[in-house]
Amino acid sequence: MGLTLCRWLCPDRTWRKRAPPSLSSSPFHPLAVTTPFRLAVLLDGPPACFTGPKSSWSPVHHSPNFSLSRDGTVAQRTPAEQSTDGVRGAEGEQGGLHVWAVDWDPAERGSHAVLGVSTQHCPLQASGYTALVGGDAESWGWELGSNEVWHNGVPCGRYPRMGTELGEQEREQRPLLAVPGRVLMVLDGDAGTLGFVVDGCFLGMAVWNLPLGVRLFPAVSSVWGGSRITLRYLNGGPREPPSLTSLCCLSVRLSLERDRETPPALERLLWHVPPGLKPLLRNSTC
C-alpha cells in the first residue's frame, strides 16, 4: 500500500525537483539522476536539531593534528608537513537512510581532500599526502579535487559517473568538476550505498556494497593546514514507507515548484486549505 501511494502521489517525473534558475547553470545539474522518493521526503522534511552527537565530530577519534570547536561541529586541522589527517563523526549509523551536510571551503582543501564514511577501525593519520579516507578496507571516500572515489587504497573511477554511454577512457578524460563548499552525503545503511547531493542535484550512488549491519561514521581527511570542516546531521529515518502526510506535502510542494511564482501560488493555495494544514505546507514541518 505504501509503495502504491508513493507512485501515485510522487510519480517519477516529480521525484527530480526542477532546479531553481540560480542552479540551472551548475555543471552538476545535467548529471543529476532521479531522486529516490525516501530521500526526497527526507530532504523536504524539517532538519534535525543542529546540536547533539549526530552533528558532531568525535572528540576521541581524530588525528592529533585536528582540533574541535567547543560544540564539536567544526574540525580544524593544525598545519603539519608530510601528514594526512582524518576525523570521524561522533555517532555512526547501522541502518536506515541518513543525510549529513558537510561544509568545506574549496580554498581550504588542497590536494587529497576526501569526504566519505568509515568503520570505527579506519586509521586517522598517515605519513605523507594520501587519500586517507578510502585508503584502506575500512573506509570509502570521494576525493573532491580529482573527483575520484577511493576504497582499499585504490581509485574506483570518477564520480559523478558522467553517462554510462561513454567509454571508460572518455569518462576519465572529461574535465574535473569544481565541488562547491557544501556537499550533502547520503548513506543508505540498509542498501549499503553512499551518494552525494551537490548544488541541489542528487548525483546517484558513488559507492555500492557497503558492509551491512556495521556501524558507519561520516569521515573526512585533509592535508591542508588550517582547513575548517563543519558537520551537520540533516535528517534520517528507518527503512519503511514515508507517512501519507509527508508524501502529500511533498507532492503539493513539488507541484508548486513547477510554477515560477511559487510563493504567490502557495499563498493562493493556503486560502483554500484547513488551518491545521497551513503550517505543514508553509514551513515544511511534515
PDB file of C-alpha atoms in Angstrom:
ATOM      1  CA  MET A   1       0.000   0.000   0.000  1.00  0.00           C
ATOM      2  CA  GLY A   2       2.798   2.419   0.925  1.00  0.00           C
ATOM      3  CA  LEU A   3       4.664   1.911  -2.347  1.00  0.00           C
ATOM      4  CA  THR A   4       1.420   2.322  -4.312  1.00  0.00           C
ATOM      5  CA  LEU A   5       0.787   5.670  -2.617  1.00  0.00           C
ATOM      6  CA  CYS A   6       4.377   6.737  -3.334  1.00  0.00           C
ATOM      7  CA  ARG A   7       3.973   6.059  -7.049  1.00  0.00           C
ATOM      8  CA  TRP A   8       0.591   7.800  -7.158  1.00  0.00           C
ATOM      9  CA  LEU A   9       1.491  10.886  -5.121  1.00  0.00           C
ATOM     10  CA  CYS A  10       5.083  11.236  -6.372  1.00  0.00           C
ATOM     11  CA  PRO A  11       5.308   9.817  -9.904  1.00  0.00           C
ATOM     12  CA  ASP A  12       8.764   9.504 -11.476  1.00  0.00           C
ATOM     13  CA  ARG A  13       8.575  12.830 -13.233  1.00  0.00           C
ATOM     14  CA  THR A  14       8.160  14.684  -9.903  1.00  0.00           C
ATOM     15  CA  TRP A  15      10.894  12.994  -7.921  1.00  0.00           C
ATOM     16  CA  ARG A  16      13.537  15.143  -9.539  1.00  0.00           C
ATOM     17  CA  LYS A  17      12.843  18.701  -8.426  1.00  0.00           C
ATOM     18  CA  ARG A  18      13.082  21.423 -11.010  1.00  0.00           C
ATOM     19  CA  ALA A  19      16.324  23.270 -10.334  1.00  0.00           C
ATOM     20  CA  PRO A  20      15.939  26.942  -9.418  1.00  0.00           C
ATOM     21  CA  PRO A  21      17.193  29.370 -12.078  1.00  0.00           C
ATOM     22  CA  SER A  22      20.266  30.131  -9.952  1.00  0.00           C
ATOM     23  CA  LEU A  23      21.285  26.443 -10.032  1.00  0.00           C
ATOM     24  CA  SER A  24      20.385  25.617 -13.623  1.00  0.00           C
ATOM     25  CA  SER A  25      23.841  26.740 -14.743  1.00  0.00           C
ATOM     26  CA  SER A  26      25.559  24.402 -12.277  1.00  0.00           C
ATOM     27  CA  PRO A  27      27.803  21.844 -14.034  1.00  0.00           C
ATOM     28  CA  PHE A  28      26.223  19.204 -11.773  1.00  0.00           C
ATOM     29  CA  HIS A  29      22.687  19.842 -12.982  1.00  0.00           C
ATOM     30  CA  PRO A  30      22.990  17.829 -16.251  1.00  0.00           C
ATOM     31  CA  LEU A  31      24.431  14.931 -14.222  1.00  0.00           C
ATOM     32  CA  ALA A  32      21.574  14.727 -11.718  1.00  0.00           C
ATOM     33  CA  VAL A  33      19.634  11.475 -11.500  1.00  0.00           C
ATOM     34  CA  THR A  34      16.118  10.790 -10.265  1.00  0.00           C
ATOM     35  CA  THR A  35      15.915  11.273  -6.511  1.00  0.00           C
ATOM     36  CA  PRO A  36      14.526   8.202  -4.704  1.00  0.00           C
ATOM     37  CA  PHE A  37      11.240   9.039  -3.013  1.00  0.00           C
ATOM     38  CA  ARG A  38      12.563   8.238   0.509  1.00  0.00           C
ATOM     39  CA  LEU A  39      15.411  10.684   0.011  1.00  0.00           C
ATOM     40  CA  ALA A  40      13.086  13.301  -1.491  1.00  0.00           C
ATOM     41  CA  VAL A  41      10.887  13.122   1.608  1.00  0.00           C
ATOM     42  CA  LEU A  42      13.898  13.440   3.937  1.00  0.00           C
ATOM     43  CA  LEU A  43      15.235  16.475   2.070  1.00  0.00           C
ATOM     44  CA  ASP A  44      11.771  18.026   2.072  1.00  0.00           C
ATOM     45  CA  GLY A  45      11.196  17.485   5.790  1.00  0.00           C
ATOM     46  CA  PRO A  46      12.344  19.581   8.761  1.00  0.00           C
ATOM     47  CA  PRO A  47      16.055  19.297   9.573  1.00  0.00           C
ATOM     48  CA  ALA A  48      17.176  17.585  12.743  1.00  0.00           C
ATOM     49  CA  CYS A  49      18.384  19.583  15.723  1.00  0.00           C
ATOM     50  CA  PHE A  50      21.771  21.133  14.960  1.00  0.00           C
ATOM     51  CA  THR A  51      23.238  20.150  18.332  1.00  0.00           C
ATOM     52  CA  GLY A  52      23.977  16.630  19.506  1.00  0.00           C
ATOM     53  CA  PRO A  53      26.359  13.790  18.659  1.00  0.00           C
ATOM     54  CA  LYS A  54      24.920  13.213  15.183  1.00  0.00           C
ATOM     55  CA  SER A  55      26.112  16.703  14.195  1.00  0.00           C
ATOM     56  CA  SER A  56      29.452  16.489  15.983  1.00  0.00           C
ATOM     57  CA  TRP A  57      32.905  15.225  15.169  1.00  0.00           C
ATOM     58  CA  SER A  58      34.241  12.686  17.631  1.00  0.00           C
ATOM     59  CA  PRO A  59      36.310  14.227  20.459  1.00  0.00           C
ATOM     60  CA  VAL A  60      38.305  10.986  20.580  1.00  0.00           C
ATOM     61  CA  HIS A  61      38.526   9.606  17.053  1.00  0.00           C
ATOM     62  CA  HIS A  62      40.585  12.185  15.194  1.00  0.00           C
ATOM     63  CA  SER A  63      44.193  12.821  14.313  1.00  0.00           C
ATOM     64  CA  PRO A  64      46.269  14.793  16.828  1.00  0.00           C
ATOM     65  CA  ASN A  65      46.535  17.441  14.118  1.00  0.00           C
ATOM     66  CA  PHE A  66      42.794  18.097  14.290  1.00  0.00           C
ATOM     67  CA  SER A  67      41.140  20.203  16.979  1.00  0.00           C
ATOM     68  CA  LEU A  68      37.405  20.624  17.513  1.00  0.00           C
ATOM     69  CA  SER A  69      35.223  23.617  18.232  1.00  0.00           C
ATOM     70  CA  ARG A  70      33.530  23.779  21.616  1.00  0.00           C
ATOM     71  CA  ASP A  71      30.293  22.294  20.266  1.00  0.00           C
ATOM     72  CA  GLY A  72      32.164  19.685  18.220  1.00  0.00           C
ATOM     73  CA  THR A  73      30.628  20.678  14.887  1.00  0.00           C
ATOM     74  CA  VAL A  74      33.828  22.143  13.383  1.00  0.00           C
ATOM     75  CA  ALA A  75      37.116  20.279  12.947  1.00  0.00           C
ATOM     76  CA  GLN A  76      40.185  22.404  12.200  1.00  0.00           C
ATOM     77  CA  ARG A  77      43.490  20.965  11.049  1.00  0.00           C
ATOM     78  CA  THR A  78      46.694  22.343  12.500  1.00  0.00           C
ATOM     79  CA  PRO A  79      49.388  22.967   9.844  1.00  0.00           C
ATOM     80  CA  ALA A  80      51.644  19.910   9.687  1.00  0.00           C
ATOM     81  CA  GLU A  81      54.007  18.892   6.903  1.00  0.00           C
ATOM     82  CA  GLN A  82      54.045  15.430   5.347  1.00  0.00           C
ATOM     83  CA  SER A  83      50.968  14.308   7.223  1.00  0.00           C
ATOM     84  CA  THR A  84      47.441  13.341   6.197  1.00  0.00           C
ATOM     85  CA  ASP A  85      44.914  13.673   8.987  1.00  0.00           C
ATOM     86  CA  GLY A  86      41.397  12.387   9.471  1.00  0.00           C
ATOM     87  CA  VAL A  87      38.405  12.759  11.773  1.00  0.00           C
ATOM     88  CA  ARG A  88      35.252  10.689  12.213  1.00  0.00           C
ATOM     89  CA  GLY A  89      31.778  11.661  13.339  1.00  0.00           C
ATOM     90  CA  ALA A  90      30.859  11.156  16.977  1.00  0.00           C
ATOM     91  CA  GLU A  91      27.952   8.884  16.089  1.00  0.00           C
ATOM     92  CA  GLY A  92      27.601   6.376  13.275  1.00  0.00           C
ATOM     93  CA  GLU A  93      24.625   4.648  11.703  1.00  0.00           C
ATOM     94  CA  GLN A  94      23.986   0.928  11.309  1.00  0.00           C
ATOM     95  CA  GLY A  95      20.820   1.033   9.207  1.00  0.00           C
ATOM     96  CA  GLY A  96      18.270   3.378   7.681  1.00  0.00           C
ATOM     97  CA  LEU A  97      18.688   6.347   5.358  1.00  0.00           C
ATOM     98  CA  HIS A  98      20.711   9.325   6.632  1.00  0.00           C
ATOM     99  CA  VAL A  99      21.826  12.698   5.270  1.00  0.00           C
ATOM    100  CA  TRP A 100      24.679  14.881   6.519  1.00  0.00           C
ATOM    101  CA  ALA A 101      25.746  18.309   5.287  1.00  0.00           C
ATOM    102  CA  VAL A 102      29.496  18.925   5.184  1.00  0.00           C
ATOM    103  CA  ASP A 103      30.751  22.480   4.718  1.00  0.00           C
ATOM    104  CA  TRP A 104      34.348  22.703   3.493  1.00  0.00           C
ATOM    105  CA  ASP A 105      35.640  25.843   1.797  1.00  0.00           C
ATOM    106  CA  PRO A 106      37.234  24.886  -1.549  1.00  0.00           C
ATOM    107  CA  ALA A 107      40.048  27.342  -0.779  1.00  0.00           C
ATOM    108  CA  GLU A 108      40.910  25.234   2.291  1.00  0.00           C
ATOM    109  CA  ARG A 109      41.122  21.815   0.665  1.00  0.00           C
ATOM    110  CA  GLY A 110      44.349  21.490  -1.258  1.00  0.00           C
ATOM    111  CA  SER A 111      45.111  18.023  -2.602  1.00  0.00           C
ATOM    112  CA  HIS A 112      43.668  14.810  -1.143  1.00  0.00           C
ATOM    113  CA  ALA A 113      40.556  16.371   0.379  1.00  0.00           C
ATOM    114  CA  VAL A 114      38.354  13.331   0.935  1.00  0.00           C
ATOM    115  CA  LEU A 115      34.791  13.006   2.227  1.00  0.00           C
ATOM    116  CA  GLY A 116      33.078   9.697   2.934  1.00  0.00           C
ATOM    117  CA  VAL A 117      32.296   7.069   5.566  1.00  0.00           C
ATOM    118  CA  SER A 118      34.323   4.633   7.614  1.00  0.00           C
ATOM    119  CA  THR A 119      34.025   1.966  10.251  1.00  0.00           C
ATOM    120  CA  GLN A 120      35.477   2.563  13.696  1.00  0.00           C
ATOM    121  CA  HIS A 121      38.677   0.821  12.588  1.00  0.00           C
ATOM    122  CA  CYS A 122      39.769   3.277   9.883  1.00  0.00           C
ATOM    123  CA  PRO A 123      43.186   4.872  10.567  1.00  0.00           C
ATOM    124  CA  LEU A 124      43.081   8.603  11.266  1.00  0.00           C
ATOM    125  CA  GLN A 125      46.635   9.649  10.401  1.00  0.00           C
ATOM    126  CA  ALA A 126      49.189   8.699   7.757  1.00  0.00           C
ATOM    127  CA  SER A 127      52.614   9.974   6.770  1.00  0.00           C
ATOM    128  CA  GLY A 128      52.885  11.872   3.514  1.00  0.00           C
ATOM    129  CA  TYR A 129      49.942  13.068   1.449  1.00  0.00           C
ATOM    130  CA  THR A 130      47.351  10.475   0.527  1.00  0.00           C
ATOM    131  CA  ALA A 131      43.637   9.713   0.298  1.00  0.00           C
ATOM    132  CA  LEU A 132      43.302   8.539   3.894  1.00  0.00           C
ATOM    133  CA  VAL A 133      39.530   8.050   3.837  1.00  0.00           C
ATOM    134  CA  GLY A 134      39.264   5.304   1.233  1.00  0.00           C
ATOM    135  CA  GLY A 135      42.866   4.328   1.746  1.00  0.00           C
ATOM    136  CA  ASP A 136      42.051   1.011   3.422  1.00  0.00           C
ATOM    137  CA  ALA A 137      39.377  -1.680   3.570  1.00  0.00           C
ATOM    138  CA  GLU A 138      37.562   0.117   6.411  1.00  0.00           C
ATOM    139  CA  SER A 139      36.678   3.350   4.575  1.00  0.00           C
ATOM    140  CA  TRP A 140      35.137   4.718   1.373  1.00  0.00           C
ATOM    141  CA  GLY A 141      35.709   8.274   0.172  1.00  0.00           C
ATOM    142  CA  TRP A 142      35.187  10.819  -2.603  1.00  0.00           C
ATOM    143  CA  GLU A 143      38.295  12.905  -3.312  1.00  0.00           C
ATOM    144  CA  LEU A 144      36.833  16.318  -4.073  1.00  0.00           C
ATOM    145  CA  GLY A 145      39.687  17.664  -6.171  1.00  0.00           C
ATOM    146  CA  SER A 146      40.214  14.700  -8.502  1.00  0.00           C
ATOM    147  CA  ASN A 147      36.543  13.565  -8.353  1.00  0.00           C
ATOM    148  CA  GLU A 148      37.851  10.018  -7.720  1.00  0.00           C
ATOM    149  CA  VAL A 149      36.109   7.507  -5.468  1.00  0.00           C
ATOM    150  CA  TRP A 150      38.557   5.589  -3.269  1.00  0.00           C
ATOM    151  CA  HIS A 151      38.352   2.298  -1.370  1.00  0.00           C
ATOM    152  CA  ASN A 152      41.042  -0.045  -0.081  1.00  0.00           C
ATOM    153  CA  GLY A 153      43.749   2.294  -1.376  1.00  0.00           C
ATOM    154  CA  VAL A 154      42.530   2.016  -4.971  1.00  0.00           C
ATOM    155  CA  PRO A 155      40.779   4.678  -7.104  1.00  0.00           C
ATOM    156  CA  CYS A 156      37.449   3.274  -8.298  1.00  0.00           C
ATOM    157  CA  GLY A 157      36.646   5.773 -11.049  1.00  0.00           C
ATOM    158  CA  ARG A 158      35.320   9.293 -11.346  1.00  0.00           C
ATOM    159  CA  TYR A 159      32.129  10.469  -9.670  1.00  0.00           C
ATOM    160  CA  PRO A 160      29.603  11.511 -10.819  1.00  0.00           C
ATOM    161  CA  ARG A 161      29.598   8.842 -13.492  1.00  0.00           C
ATOM    162  CA  MET A 162      29.024  11.267 -16.400  1.00  0.00           C
ATOM    163  CA  GLY A 163      26.957   8.912 -18.524  1.00  0.00           C
ATOM    164  CA  THR A 164      27.031   5.164 -18.996  1.00  0.00           C
ATOM    165  CA  GLU A 165      27.087   5.582 -22.760  1.00  0.00           C
ATOM    166  CA  LEU A 166      30.659   6.888 -22.610  1.00  0.00           C
ATOM    167  CA  GLY A 167      33.648   4.584 -22.654  1.00  0.00           C
ATOM    168  CA  GLU A 168      35.850   4.390 -19.566  1.00  0.00           C
ATOM    169  CA  GLN A 169      38.705   6.295 -21.212  1.00  0.00           C
ATOM    170  CA  GLU A 170      36.360   9.012 -22.446  1.00  0.00           C
ATOM    171  CA  ARG A 171      34.809   9.397 -19.000  1.00  0.00           C
ATOM    172  CA  GLU A 172      38.220   9.776 -17.385  1.00  0.00           C
ATOM    173  CA  GLN A 173      39.161  12.495 -19.897  1.00  0.00           C
ATOM    174  CA  ARG A 174      36.164  14.674 -19.038  1.00  0.00           C
ATOM    175  CA  PRO A 175      37.046  17.951 -17.245  1.00  0.00           C
ATOM    176  CA  LEU A 176      37.171  17.844 -13.463  1.00  0.00           C
ATOM    177  CA  LEU A 177      34.195  19.372 -11.681  1.00  0.00           C
ATOM    178  CA  ALA A 178      34.754  22.032  -9.038  1.00  0.00           C
ATOM    179  CA  VAL A 179      32.852  20.818  -5.988  1.00  0.00           C
ATOM    180  CA  PRO A 180      31.303  23.749  -4.054  1.00  0.00           C
ATOM    181  CA  GLY A 181      31.635  24.408  -0.347  1.00  0.00           C
ATOM    182  CA  ARG A 182      28.584  22.436   0.787  1.00  0.00           C
ATOM    183  CA  VAL A 183      28.059  18.747  -0.031  1.00  0.00           C
ATOM    184  CA  LEU A 184      25.244  16.530   1.249  1.00  0.00           C
ATOM    185  CA  MET A 185      26.272  12.954   1.957  1.00  0.00           C
ATOM    186  CA  VAL A 186      23.563  10.270   1.677  1.00  0.00           C
ATOM    187  CA  LEU A 187      24.121   6.934   3.426  1.00  0.00           C
ATOM    188  CA  ASP A 188      21.653   4.084   2.972  1.00  0.00           C
ATOM    189  CA  GLY A 189      22.687   1.604   5.623  1.00  0.00           C
ATOM    190  CA  ASP A 190      20.063  -0.927   4.530  1.00  0.00           C
ATOM    191  CA  ALA A 191      21.018  -0.952   0.851  1.00  0.00           C
ATOM    192  CA  GLY A 192      24.743  -0.493   1.544  1.00  0.00           C
ATOM    193  CA  THR A 193      25.161   2.577  -0.673  1.00  0.00           C
ATOM    194  CA  LEU A 194      26.687   6.045  -0.428  1.00  0.00           C
ATOM    195  CA  GLY A 195      25.770   9.004  -2.648  1.00  0.00           C
ATOM    196  CA  PHE A 196      26.028  12.785  -2.699  1.00  0.00           C
ATOM    197  CA  VAL A 197      23.893  15.845  -3.390  1.00  0.00           C
ATOM    198  CA  VAL A 198      25.699  18.864  -4.871  1.00  0.00           C
ATOM    199  CA  ASP A 199      24.098  22.173  -5.872  1.00  0.00           C
ATOM    200  CA  GLY A 200      20.714  20.656  -5.057  1.00  0.00           C
ATOM    201  CA  CYS A 201      21.338  17.786  -7.517  1.00  0.00           C
ATOM    202  CA  PHE A 202      21.333  14.145  -6.440  1.00  0.00           C
ATOM    203  CA  LEU A 203      24.232  12.573  -8.336  1.00  0.00           C
ATOM    204  CA  GLY A 204      23.379   8.925  -7.767  1.00  0.00           C
ATOM    205  CA  MET A 205      25.381   6.314  -5.919  1.00  0.00           C
ATOM    206  CA  ALA A 206      29.137   6.688  -5.618  1.00  0.00           C
ATOM    207  CA  VAL A 207      29.650   3.500  -3.592  1.00  0.00           C
ATOM    208  CA  TRP A 208      27.837   0.170  -3.520  1.00  0.00           C
ATOM    209  CA  ASN A 209      28.356  -2.916  -1.363  1.00  0.00           C
ATOM    210  CA  LEU A 210      28.987  -1.154   1.916  1.00  0.00           C
ATOM    211  CA  PRO A 211      29.016  -3.704   4.750  1.00  0.00           C
ATOM    212  CA  LEU A 212      25.543  -4.351   6.148  1.00  0.00           C
ATOM    213  CA  GLY A 213      24.947  -4.464   9.889  1.00  0.00           C
ATOM    214  CA  VAL A 214      28.144  -2.460  10.536  1.00  0.00           C
ATOM    215  CA  ARG A 215      28.075   0.994  12.097  1.00  0.00           C
ATOM    216  CA  LEU A 216      29.421   3.561   9.613  1.00  0.00           C
ATOM    217  CA  PHE A 217      30.585   7.052  10.519  1.00  0.00           C
ATOM    218  CA  PRO A 218      30.906  10.219   8.439  1.00  0.00           C
ATOM    219  CA  ALA A 219      34.619  10.845   7.927  1.00  0.00           C
ATOM    220  CA  VAL A 220      36.982  13.300   6.243  1.00  0.00           C
ATOM    221  CA  SER A 221      40.719  13.515   5.682  1.00  0.00           C
ATOM    222  CA  SER A 222      42.788  16.581   4.830  1.00  0.00           C
ATOM    223  CA  VAL A 223      46.344  17.740   4.204  1.00  0.00           C
ATOM    224  CA  TRP A 224      45.605  21.490   4.227  1.00  0.00           C
ATOM    225  CA  GLY A 225      46.823  23.452   7.246  1.00  0.00           C
ATOM    226  CA  GLY A 226      44.049  25.488   8.815  1.00  0.00           C
ATOM    227  CA  SER A 227      41.203  23.777   6.950  1.00  0.00           C
ATOM    228  CA  ARG A 228      37.866  24.033   8.772  1.00  0.00           C
ATOM    229  CA  ILE A 229      35.278  21.326   8.141  1.00  0.00           C
ATOM    230  CA  THR A 230      31.747  21.589   9.542  1.00  0.00           C
ATOM    231  CA  LEU A 231      29.426  18.624  10.034  1.00  0.00           C
ATOM    232  CA  ARG A 232      25.639  18.752  10.402  1.00  0.00           C
ATOM    233  CA  TYR A 233      23.188  15.873  10.506  1.00  0.00           C
ATOM    234  CA  LEU A 234      20.183  16.952   8.434  1.00  0.00           C
ATOM    235  CA  ASN A 235      17.714  14.091   8.612  1.00  0.00           C
ATOM    236  CA  GLY A 236      17.287  10.355   8.745  1.00  0.00           C
ATOM    237  CA  GLY A 237      14.794   7.576   9.091  1.00  0.00           C
ATOM    238  CA  PRO A 238      14.311   3.805   9.139  1.00  0.00           C
ATOM    239  CA  ARG A 239      13.712   1.656   6.090  1.00  0.00           C
ATOM    240  CA  GLU A 240       9.944   1.994   5.849  1.00  0.00           C
ATOM    241  CA  PRO A 241       7.500   3.813   3.542  1.00  0.00           C
ATOM    242  CA  PRO A 242       7.137   7.534   4.343  1.00  0.00           C
ATOM    243  CA  SER A 243       3.940   8.676   6.029  1.00  0.00           C
ATOM    244  CA  LEU A 244       0.968   9.650   3.908  1.00  0.00           C
ATOM    245  CA  THR A 245       1.181  13.173   5.346  1.00  0.00           C
ATOM    246  CA  SER A 246       4.797  13.637   4.241  1.00  0.00           C
ATOM    247  CA  LEU A 247       4.063  12.255   0.767  1.00  0.00           C
ATOM    248  CA  CYS A 248       1.093  14.582   0.315  1.00  0.00           C
ATOM    249  CA  CYS A 249       3.111  17.622   1.432  1.00  0.00           C
ATOM    250  CA  LEU A 250       5.968  16.663  -0.883  1.00  0.00           C
ATOM    251  CA  SER A 251       3.610  16.201  -3.821  1.00  0.00           C
ATOM    252  CA  VAL A 252       1.982  19.599  -3.247  1.00  0.00           C
ATOM    253  CA  ARG A 253       5.283  21.445  -2.911  1.00  0.00           C
ATOM    254  CA  LEU A 254       6.772  19.734  -5.977  1.00  0.00           C
ATOM    255  CA  SER A 255       3.746  20.826  -7.976  1.00  0.00           C
ATOM    256  CA  LEU A 256       4.112  24.381  -6.725  1.00  0.00           C
ATOM    257  CA  GLU A 257       7.816  24.451  -7.574  1.00  0.00           C
ATOM    258  CA  ARG A 258       6.968  23.936 -11.237  1.00  0.00           C
ATOM    259  CA  ASP A 259       5.329  27.390 -11.060  1.00  0.00           C
ATOM    260  CA  ARG A 260       7.909  30.173 -11.435  1.00  0.00           C
ATOM    261  CA  GLU A 261       5.833  32.200  -8.971  1.00  0.00           C
ATOM    262  CA  THR A 262       5.932  29.629  -6.203  1.00  0.00           C
ATOM    263  CA  PRO A 263       5.367  31.934  -3.182  1.00  0.00           C
ATOM    264  CA  PRO A 264       2.237  33.597  -4.676  1.00  0.00           C
ATOM    265  CA  ALA A 265       0.967  30.185  -5.770  1.00  0.00           C
ATOM    266  CA  LEU A 266       1.471  28.830  -2.269  1.00  0.00           C
ATOM    267  CA  GLU A 267      -0.311  31.760  -0.657  1.00  0.00           C
ATOM    268  CA  ARG A 268      -3.259  31.332  -3.042  1.00  0.00           C
ATOM    269  CA  LEU A 269      -3.424  27.648  -2.133  1.00  0.00           C
ATOM    270  CA  LEU A 270      -3.330  28.384   1.602  1.00  0.00           C
ATOM    271  CA  TRP A 271      -6.553  30.372   1.316  1.00  0.00           C
ATOM    272  CA  HIS A 272      -8.372  27.122   0.498  1.00  0.00           C
ATOM    273  CA  VAL A 273      -6.916  24.629   2.990  1.00  0.00           C
ATOM    274  CA  PRO A 274      -7.937  23.954   6.601  1.00  0.00           C
ATOM    275  CA  PRO A 275      -5.948  25.868   9.256  1.00  0.00           C
ATOM    276  CA  GLY A 276      -4.308  22.683  10.518  1.00  0.00           C
ATOM    277  CA  LEU A 277      -2.668  22.033   7.143  1.00  0.00           C
ATOM    278  CA  LYS A 278      -1.237  25.511   6.624  1.00  0.00           C
ATOM    279  CA  PRO A 279       1.881  25.055   8.825  1.00  0.00           C
ATOM    280  CA  LEU A 280       2.658  21.786   7.037  1.00  0.00           C
ATOM    281  CA  LEU A 281       2.696  23.403   3.610  1.00  0.00           C
ATOM    282  CA  ARG A 282       4.252  26.726   4.569  1.00  0.00           C
ATOM    283  CA  ASN A 283       7.002  25.611   6.937  1.00  0.00           C
ATOM    284  CA  SER A 284       7.889  22.113   5.619  1.00  0.00           C
ATOM    285  CA  THR A 285       7.141  20.608   9.005  1.00  0.00           C
ATOM    286  CA  CYS A 286       5.645  17.329   7.809  1.00  0.00           C
TER     287      CYS A 286
END
